[in-house]
Amino acid sequence: MPNKGTYFVDVILPIAIPQSYTYCVPEEFNSSLEIGKRVIVQFGKQKIYAALISAIHQNKPKEIETKNILSVLDEKPVINTIQLNLWKWLSDYYMCTIGEVMNAALPAGLKLSSQTNILLNPEFDHDYSKLDDKEYLLTEALIVRKALTLNEAEKIIEIKTVIPVIKSLIAKKVIIAEEELVETYKPKTETYIRLSDKCRDDKILKEIFDKLDKAPKQLELLMSFIHLTKKFEKYNGEIKKSTLLKSINSSDATLNSLVKKNIFESIDKVTDRVGFADSVPHKLFKLSEYQKKALNEINDSFEIHDVVLLKGVTSSGKTEIYFHLIEEVLKQGKQVLYLLPEIALTSQIINRLTKFFGNNVLVYHSRFNNNERVEIWNKVLEDNSAKIVLGARSAVFLPFKNLGLIIVDEEHENSYKQFEPIPRYHARDTAIYLAKLHKSKTLLGSATPAIESFYNARNNKYGLVEIHQRFGNIKLPEITIVDIKEERKIKRMQSDFSMTLLESIKETLANNEQVILFQNRRGFAPHLECDSCSWVPMCKNCDVVLTYHKQVNQMVCHYCGYSINPFSKCPACNDTNIKMRGTGTEKIEEELSIFFPQAHIARFDLDSTRKKQSYQRIISDFEDGRINILVGTQMITKGLDFENVSIVGIINADNMLNFPDFRAFERSFQLMSQVSGRAGRRKKQGKVIIQTRNPKHPVINEILHYNYERMYERELFERHRFNYPPYFRLIKITLKHRDKSIVSSAADYLAANLKKELKNRVLGPEFPFIPRTHNLFMKDILIKLEKTKTSNTLKDIIRKNLNAFKTIKNFQSVRTYVDVDVM
Ligand SMILES: [Zn+2]
Ligand SMILES: [Zn+2]
């Protein structure tokens, strides 16, 4: 914190500009400078931002004029230097700007937005004759709305830049403009009442009592206050206003009179909305012999490796091992970050965590509102009691001070990869880097690790600990493969169900046990089709077939949400014979209710869990046995634990296997193994029935024998042959534009330039599997980079070409998206 002389700060602005900006610091602010604090700066002519200090120095930038910072916003830094280093790594690795990282990392409540507000001029004489059409429109809107931001004004008069209109209206004295910073985060406060300084004297207090004789209500309130402060001595003579008023049913007016008379003082205090659970920690369960062995192996491996992969079959009790590791880290006085792939899973784990670790647990994920997120942020920043943070991927951005361990559970899940908005980071890989910055360790856990992780473990980059036993020595479920092509031939299929599956469900229900059915498509029928001309309804915004949802009787686009009523006759040939093709979860649910009218059936997919709490409700209904059969998409595969499920059915394995993606086989193996693992947990061996038209498929065979290694070796061979991960790093550049020919010529141009330097590492451009969504055409350029020391130089080449591309006039409206480590 420098004192004298002229200083400069480099700041990060929350926008997509390539570098940080330098501002000059007026001497009055010198003493409050600190890296990680926010400062208010003007950027461009109109915009004001809260920017983050990333460096403080005395090097006056040459060639450019520097503006002054307007003020320093924070008393203490809102981020620490470790976070700053993480941001720099993210922006470099994922090829985005550091401003974009800041936007993703900071909760919205800590980001200040500049909004130029325009108001009606109180001196406006309402002479409309001097206004042109646009000016009139805006003025009219202001009479109704009182104040508008520039963005809102732009929308009203529907032009790109509203500034000339505003300027003219100001000149005509119709409106006034004010630059205003709006702080979006408002901490929740609670008003407390205490005696004013002069009244904290028994003698004076007695005089006051005498004087208040004529105001009995005020006297009563004062007496109640004295009574309460004695009762709650620990509150330092301060009582919550609400408690005080309630104690004698007093009114605000009575209290205000006492404040006016300077007898009481009222103070506002920031309170916590994120309460910790009030529980007394239990002792951890004792580990079984094989769990103890795994725990020791993990600790030994951490002596050599920064990252250890724990590969344990489903139901092997990985969570208990995590808990013992957490306990050890807490004893060292350090923090633990516990990452889960799915927000909904946090509620299953949080109860167990608080049971053992009491109020040392915090939860952080994107479903919290802004205020809650800021509060948790500040807690981690300031409070030393927040020792375990449980969260989904965005929790990697919290301001940890001394992380001792990061656990990434179900590390193979692709929901760890962020897609929108930029940066497209992978939370597992980010966690590993974050742990490195804290000089701490990362534990990855999975029954079916990502190929990349297992490859790193096999090559000794990570440590590897394996558990082959299930808890209580229960055998892995017995898997039956049903060839639905054959079954259909001999008429043993009823709609989408084989007799084998139906009979197993019947038996299970008779035993009062539960069933999980997995179908990876939601909706009723993936599409409708005209029986005579084969016409298929498509989305008007995307090159996507509309899915029929029977419950709402709509055809819906799963990409943009566009929906229309189903057709009663074909718009192409007028035939009324419209057929449904394919099967979604809704149809499975409906058919089951016909086969098993007595059973309670529920659906678990994106549509049935959209409402807040509905996710949790379905899970607890199933846990408590109020649901007999649960039909779901891949949402049901993600590490949920149910006690009474004895059979799992996979309706159609082929949808997954046929997906056009180099990871399709790996993912199919992971999904089907994970969903199979839901069968027959704690009590007895379960059963899995997989329906497929392709029973000889290698992946089906690997699942049948729980042979992860064989899947791994086969995949590795293919990946090596075609230059895919883990041998190569994939970078995809997607170009988007409304106009198909513009996106094509832009992609051709960019690809040709990239190929000049990167040669045959560059593939494409090609239209993706779905070439248009949200009315934008897309073209992909795929770059395969070898993992050598030169890969950074190669990335620089990509960066250079992208920057050059952005300066080309004809392509300025083409948007580019870079995705490093495509999933
Ligand atoms: Zn037709
Ligand atoms: Zn669409």
PDB file of N, CA and C in Angstrom, residues 492-530:
ATOM      1  N   ARG A 492     -42.411 -61.458 -29.153  1.00  0.00           N
ATOM      2  CA  ARG A 492     -42.312 -61.372 -27.704  1.00  0.00           C
ATOM      3  C   ARG A 492     -42.080 -59.924 -27.235  1.00  0.00           C
ATOM      4  N   MET A 493     -42.458 -58.972 -28.113  1.00  0.00           N
ATOM      5  CA  MET A 493     -42.342 -57.563 -27.732  1.00  0.00           C
ATOM      6  C   MET A 493     -43.739 -56.966 -27.624  1.00  0.00           C
ATOM      7  N   GLN A 494     -43.960 -56.181 -26.585  1.00  0.00           N
ATOM      8  CA  GLN A 494     -45.185 -55.386 -26.516  1.00  0.00           C
ATOM      9  C   GLN A 494     -44.756 -53.939 -26.514  1.00  0.00           C
ATOM     10  N   SER A 495     -44.999 -53.270 -27.662  1.00  0.00           N
ATOM     11  CA  SER A 495     -44.495 -51.912 -27.843  1.00  0.00           C
ATOM     12  C   SER A 495     -42.992 -51.890 -27.563  1.00  0.00           C
ATOM     13  N   ASP A 496     -42.529 -51.133 -26.578  1.00  0.00           N
ATOM     14  CA  ASP A 496     -41.089 -51.035 -26.344  1.00  0.00           C
ATOM     15  C   ASP A 496     -40.570 -52.034 -25.318  1.00  0.00           C
ATOM     16  N   PHE A 497     -41.449 -52.925 -24.835  1.00  0.00           N
ATOM     17  CA  PHE A 497     -41.046 -53.815 -23.750  1.00  0.00           C
ATOM     18  C   PHE A 497     -40.931 -55.263 -24.213  1.00  0.00           C
ATOM     19  N   SER A 498     -39.821 -55.898 -23.857  1.00  0.00           N
ATOM     20  CA  SER A 498     -39.690 -57.328 -24.114  1.00  0.00           C
ATOM     21  C   SER A 498     -40.410 -58.079 -23.001  1.00  0.00           C
ATOM     22  N   MET A 499     -40.809 -59.305 -23.279  1.00  0.00           N
ATOM     23  CA  MET A 499     -41.458 -60.123 -22.266  1.00  0.00           C
ATOM     24  C   MET A 499     -40.542 -60.292 -21.058  1.00  0.00           C
ATOM     25  N   THR A 500     -39.243 -60.471 -21.334  1.00  0.00           N
ATOM     26  CA  THR A 500     -38.271 -60.627 -20.244  1.00  0.00           C
ATOM     27  C   THR A 500     -38.348 -59.456 -19.270  1.00  0.00           C
ATOM     28  N   LEU A 501     -38.375 -58.251 -19.831  1.00  0.00           N
ATOM     29  CA  LEU A 501     -38.418 -57.060 -18.979  1.00  0.00           C
ATOM     30  C   LEU A 501     -39.745 -56.974 -18.225  1.00  0.00           C
ATOM     31  N   LEU A 502     -40.849 -57.205 -18.967  1.00  0.00           N
ATOM     32  CA  LEU A 502     -42.165 -57.104 -18.327  1.00  0.00           C
ATOM     33  C   LEU A 502     -42.314 -58.114 -17.186  1.00  0.00           C
ATOM     34  N   GLU A 503     -41.846 -59.336 -17.430  1.00  0.00           N
ATOM     35  CA  GLU A 503     -41.966 -60.363 -16.380  1.00  0.00           C
ATOM     36  C   GLU A 503     -41.126 -60.017 -15.154  1.00  0.00           C
ATOM     37  N   SER A 504     -39.945 -59.487 -15.396  1.00  0.00           N
ATOM     38  CA  SER A 504     -39.087 -59.098 -14.269  1.00  0.00           C
ATOM     39  C   SER A 504     -39.711 -57.972 -13.449  1.00  0.00           C
ATOM     40  N   ILE A 505     -40.323 -57.009 -14.161  1.00  0.00           N
ATOM     41  CA  ILE A 505     -40.959 -55.904 -13.440  1.00  0.00           C
ATOM     42  C   ILE A 505     -42.094 -56.445 -12.574  1.00  0.00           C
ATOM     43  N   LYS A 506     -42.878 -57.358 -13.162  1.00  0.00           N
ATOM     44  CA  LYS A 506     -44.016 -57.933 -12.462  1.00  0.00           C
ATOM     45  C   LYS A 506     -43.576 -58.636 -11.172  1.00  0.00           C
ATOM     46  N   GLU A 507     -42.520 -59.414 -11.309  1.00  0.00           N
ATOM     47  CA  GLU A 507     -42.000 -60.155 -10.161  1.00  0.00           C
ATOM     48  C   GLU A 507     -41.499 -59.202  -9.074  1.00  0.00           C
ATOM     49  N   THR A 508     -40.800 -58.163  -9.517  1.00  0.00           N
ATOM     50  CA  THR A 508     -40.246 -57.193  -8.565  1.00  0.00           C
ATOM     51  C   THR A 508     -41.351 -56.494  -7.786  1.00  0.00           C
ATOM     52  N   LEU A 509     -42.395 -56.078  -8.521  1.00  0.00           N
ATOM     53  CA  LEU A 509     -43.500 -55.381  -7.856  1.00  0.00           C
ATOM     54  C   LEU A 509     -44.183 -56.315  -6.858  1.00  0.00           C
ATOM     55  N   ALA A 510     -44.298 -57.598  -7.234  1.00  0.00           N
ATOM     56  CA  ALA A 510     -44.933 -58.568  -6.339  1.00  0.00           C
ATOM     57  C   ALA A 510     -44.129 -58.731  -5.048  1.00  0.00           C
ATOM     58  N   ASN A 511     -42.811 -58.572  -5.148  1.00  0.00           N
ATOM     59  CA  ASN A 511     -41.954 -58.667  -3.956  1.00  0.00           C
ATOM     60  C   ASN A 511     -41.874 -57.362  -3.187  1.00  0.00           C
ATOM     61  N   ASN A 512     -42.657 -56.358  -3.623  1.00  0.00           N
ATOM     62  CA  ASN A 512     -42.607 -55.065  -2.962  1.00  0.00           C
ATOM     63  C   ASN A 512     -41.254 -54.381  -3.077  1.00  0.00           C
ATOM     64  N   GLU A 513     -40.597 -54.611  -4.213  1.00  0.00           N
ATOM     65  CA  GLU A 513     -39.328 -53.944  -4.454  1.00  0.00           C
ATOM     66  C   GLU A 513     -39.498 -52.950  -5.615  1.00  0.00           C
ATOM     67  N   GLN A 514     -38.456 -52.135  -5.817  1.00  0.00           N
ATOM     68  CA  GLN A 514     -38.610 -51.041  -6.782  1.00  0.00           C
ATOM     69  C   GLN A 514     -37.859 -51.264  -8.095  1.00  0.00           C
ATOM     70  N   VAL A 515     -38.313 -50.502  -9.121  1.00  0.00           N
ATOM     71  CA  VAL A 515     -37.778 -50.629 -10.482  1.00  0.00           C
ATOM     72  C   VAL A 515     -37.297 -49.267 -10.976  1.00  0.00           C
ATOM     73  N   ILE A 516     -36.148 -49.253 -11.650  1.00  0.00           N
ATOM     74  CA  ILE A 516     -35.717 -48.048 -12.362  1.00  0.00           C
ATOM     75  C   ILE A 516     -35.640 -48.391 -13.844  1.00  0.00           C
ATOM     76  N   LEU A 517     -36.253 -47.548 -14.677  1.00  0.00           N
ATOM     77  CA  LEU A 517     -36.159 -47.748 -16.125  1.00  0.00           C
ATOM     78  C   LEU A 517     -35.476 -46.535 -16.743  1.00  0.00           C
ATOM     79  N   PHE A 518     -34.520 -46.832 -17.607  1.00  0.00           N
ATOM     80  CA  PHE A 518     -33.705 -45.781 -18.182  1.00  0.00           C
ATOM     81  C   PHE A 518     -34.004 -45.637 -19.667  1.00  0.00           C
ATOM     82  N   GLN A 519     -34.385 -44.419 -20.047  1.00  0.00           N
ATOM     83  CA  GLN A 519     -34.593 -44.131 -21.465  1.00  0.00           C
ATOM     84  C   GLN A 519     -33.999 -42.759 -21.731  1.00  0.00           C
ATOM     85  N   ASN A 520     -33.044 -42.704 -22.646  1.00  0.00           N
ATOM     86  CA  ASN A 520     -32.290 -41.465 -22.762  1.00  0.00           C
ATOM     87  C   ASN A 520     -32.946 -40.379 -23.619  1.00  0.00           C
ATOM     88  N   ARG A 521     -34.254 -40.492 -23.840  1.00  0.00           N
ATOM     89  CA  ARG A 521     -34.933 -39.440 -24.583  1.00  0.00           C
ATOM     90  C   ARG A 521     -36.157 -39.010 -23.811  1.00  0.00           C
ATOM     91  N   ARG A 522     -36.330 -37.697 -23.685  1.00  0.00           N
ATOM     92  CA  ARG A 522     -37.509 -37.228 -22.982  1.00  0.00           C
ATOM     93  C   ARG A 522     -38.621 -36.915 -23.979  1.00  0.00           C
ATOM     94  N   GLY A 523     -39.771 -36.536 -23.457  1.00  0.00           N
ATOM     95  CA  GLY A 523     -40.918 -36.300 -24.324  1.00  0.00           C
ATOM     96  C   GLY A 523     -41.674 -37.597 -24.531  1.00  0.00           C
ATOM     97  N   PHE A 524     -42.673 -37.568 -25.426  1.00  0.00           N
ATOM     98  CA  PHE A 524     -43.478 -38.758 -25.673  1.00  0.00           C
ATOM     99  C   PHE A 524     -42.910 -39.526 -26.860  1.00  0.00           C
ATOM    100  N   ALA A 525     -42.871 -38.861 -27.995  1.00  0.00           N
ATOM    101  CA  ALA A 525     -42.291 -39.486 -29.181  1.00  0.00           C
ATOM    102  C   ALA A 525     -41.268 -38.534 -29.776  1.00  0.00           C
ATOM    103  N   PRO A 526     -40.055 -39.002 -30.033  1.00  0.00           N
ATOM    104  CA  PRO A 526     -39.034 -38.119 -30.609  1.00  0.00           C
ATOM    105  C   PRO A 526     -39.505 -37.411 -31.883  1.00  0.00           C
ATOM    106  N   HIS A 527     -40.385 -38.032 -32.674  1.00  0.00           N
ATOM    107  CA  HIS A 527     -40.976 -37.220 -33.738  1.00  0.00           C
ATOM    108  C   HIS A 527     -42.262 -37.820 -34.296  1.00  0.00           C
ATOM    109  N   LEU A 528     -43.005 -36.946 -34.994  1.00  0.00           N
ATOM    110  CA  LEU A 528     -44.195 -37.376 -35.722  1.00  0.00           C
ATOM    111  C   LEU A 528     -43.808 -37.467 -37.191  1.00  0.00           C
ATOM    112  N   GLU A 529     -44.516 -38.341 -37.937  1.00  0.00           N
ATOM    113  CA  GLU A 529     -44.165 -38.488 -39.345  1.00  0.00           C
ATOM    114  C   GLU A 529     -45.422 -38.804 -40.140  1.00  0.00           C
ATOM    115  N   CYS A 530     -45.536 -38.186 -41.317  1.00  0.00           N
ATOM    116  CA  CYS A 530     -46.675 -38.485 -42.190  1.00  0.00           C
ATOM    117  C   CYS A 530     -46.478 -39.880 -42.777  1.00  0.00           C
TER     118      CYS A 530
END
